[in-house]
Amino acid sequence: MIERLWAKLGKSSLQPTDSVASENVPEHVAIIMDGNGRWAKHRGLPRMAGHHSGMKAIKRITIAADRLGVKYLTLYAFSTENWKRPKAEVDFLMKLPQQFLEIELEELIANNVQVRMMGHKEDLPSFTLSAVEEAIVKTANNTGLVLNFALNYGSRKEMLEAIKTIASDVQQGQLSIDDIDDKVMSDRLLTSGLPDPDLLIRTSGELRLSNFMMWQLAYSELWFTDVYWPEFTEAHFQEAILEYQRRARRYGGL
């Protein structure tokens, strides 16, 4: 089934291999897609060209994730801090979800991919939000890979809003302070219903979380690469999975 996903891209460079153990594939992979602008600058291109090329990487890595058995793929598409960028760049970035889904939605549906979004909807342009919501509705019954876009997302704002809802429930007598635990907090985050990421990948050589899923990444494995996101291939993704499989996750134990 996956072989016909976005057939116009041609044959994937990720070849069948027994080096990736099928029993230890991370269930949830999160990616900070970084380096679009620098990729373009190094080629004498405008930053927008880098963002557009980054869309192609989304296609490649969605195919790779599905092929390897990843169940959830969360992509950091636009942060709450990205509004500080020049207006022309922000306007271009806001159009990318619409462009991507116009091209790929029917293939996503055909390949049983479910689209989700986590982020703060109130600041998004109507054309951006309507395109994403249409994809969410049309793929809601799909049972394959969950493709989760973090769009206008910021972890600090997410946690502050969760804390406010917990405080309100306590004030109204709907929740006791003694009942507040990890699950109560997690249930009020934008990732409610999703497992925490097993693996975080960040491209472009930066070694920080950039306000991304700071609660959810508490015990995630972190993998960084100098490769810019537009250059990130199936082979790089597989390399990250192989490194994940070599690690022992102890969650604070022995």
CSV table of N, CA, C and O in Angstrom, one decimal, residues 46 49 64 68 107 109 112 119 139 142 151 157 159-160 173 192 194 200 209 220 230:
chain,number,residue,atom,x,y,z
A,46,PRO,N,16.2,32.4,-1.9
A,46,PRO,CA,15.4,33.1,-0.8
A,46,PRO,C,15.0,32.0,0.2
A,46,PRO,O,14.8,30.9,-0.1
A,49,ALA,N,12.3,29.6,-0.6
A,49,ALA,CA,12.6,28.4,-1.4
A,49,ALA,C,12.9,27.2,-0.5
A,49,ALA,O,12.6,26.0,-0.8
A,64,ALA,N,8.6,7.1,4.9
A,64,ALA,CA,9.6,6.3,5.6
A,64,ALA,C,9.1,5.8,7.0
A,64,ALA,O,9.2,4.7,7.4
A,68,LEU,N,8.4,1.9,8.1
A,68,LEU,CA,9.1,1.3,9.2
A,68,LEU,C,8.2,0.9,10.4
A,68,LEU,O,8.7,0.2,11.3
A,107,GLU,N,-4.1,11.4,-1.5
A,107,GLU,CA,-3.1,10.3,-1.3
A,107,GLU,C,-3.1,9.9,0.2
A,107,GLU,O,-3.0,8.7,0.5
A,109,ILE,N,-5.5,10.1,2.3
A,109,ILE,CA,-6.7,9.3,2.5
A,109,ILE,C,-6.6,7.9,2.0
A,109,ILE,O,-7.0,6.9,2.7
A,112,ASN,N,-4.6,5.6,4.2
A,112,ASN,CA,-5.0,5.4,5.6
A,112,ASN,C,-4.3,6.2,6.6
A,112,ASN,O,-4.2,5.8,7.8
A,119,GLY,N,-2.0,22.8,18.4
A,119,GLY,CA,-1.6,24.2,18.4
A,119,GLY,C,-2.7,25.1,18.8
A,119,GLY,O,-3.8,24.7,19.2
A,139,THR,N,-9.9,12.6,7.2
A,139,THR,CA,-9.1,11.4,7.5
A,139,THR,C,-9.4,10.9,8.9
A,139,THR,O,-8.7,10.0,9.4
A,142,ASN,N,-9.5,7.1,9.4
A,142,ASN,CA,-8.3,6.4,9.0
A,142,ASN,C,-7.6,5.8,10.2
A,142,ASN,O,-7.6,6.4,11.3
A,151,LEU,N,1.3,23.2,14.9
A,151,LEU,CA,1.1,24.4,14.1
A,151,LEU,C,0.7,25.5,15.1
A,151,LEU,O,-0.4,25.4,15.7
A,157,LYS,N,3.1,27.8,26.6
A,157,LYS,CA,1.7,28.2,26.6
A,157,LYS,C,0.8,27.0,26.8
A,157,LYS,O,-0.2,27.1,27.6
A,159,MET,N,1.4,24.3,28.6
A,159,MET,CA,1.4,23.9,30.0
A,159,MET,C,0.7,24.9,30.9
A,159,MET,O,0.0,24.6,31.8
A,160,LEU,N,0.9,26.2,30.6
A,160,LEU,CA,0.2,27.3,31.4
A,160,LEU,C,-1.3,27.1,31.2
A,160,LEU,O,-2.0,27.2,32.2
A,173,GLY,N,-14.4,22.8,42.7
A,173,GLY,CA,-14.7,21.6,43.5
A,173,GLY,C,-14.8,20.3,42.6
A,173,GLY,O,-15.2,19.3,43.1
A,192,SER,N,-3.2,15.3,24.4
A,192,SER,CA,-4.1,14.3,25.0
A,192,SER,C,-4.6,13.2,24.1
A,192,SER,O,-5.1,13.5,23.0
A,194,LEU,N,-2.5,11.0,22.7
A,194,LEU,CA,-1.4,10.5,22.0
A,194,LEU,C,-0.3,10.0,23.1
A,194,LEU,O,-0.2,10.6,24.1
A,200,LEU,N,12.9,11.9,19.6
A,200,LEU,CA,12.9,13.3,19.1
A,200,LEU,C,14.1,13.4,18.1
A,200,LEU,O,15.2,13.1,18.5
A,209,LEU,N,15.5,22.3,22.5
A,209,LEU,CA,14.2,21.9,22.3
A,209,LEU,C,13.3,23.0,21.7
A,209,LEU,O,12.2,22.7,21.1
A,220,SER,N,12.1,10.9,26.4
A,220,SER,CA,12.3,10.6,25.0
A,220,SER,C,13.8,10.5,24.7
A,220,SER,O,14.6,11.2,25.4
A,230,PRO,N,15.5,20.2,4.5
A,230,PRO,CA,15.2,19.9,3.1
A,230,PRO,C,16.1,18.8,2.5
A,230,PRO,O,15.7,18.2,1.5
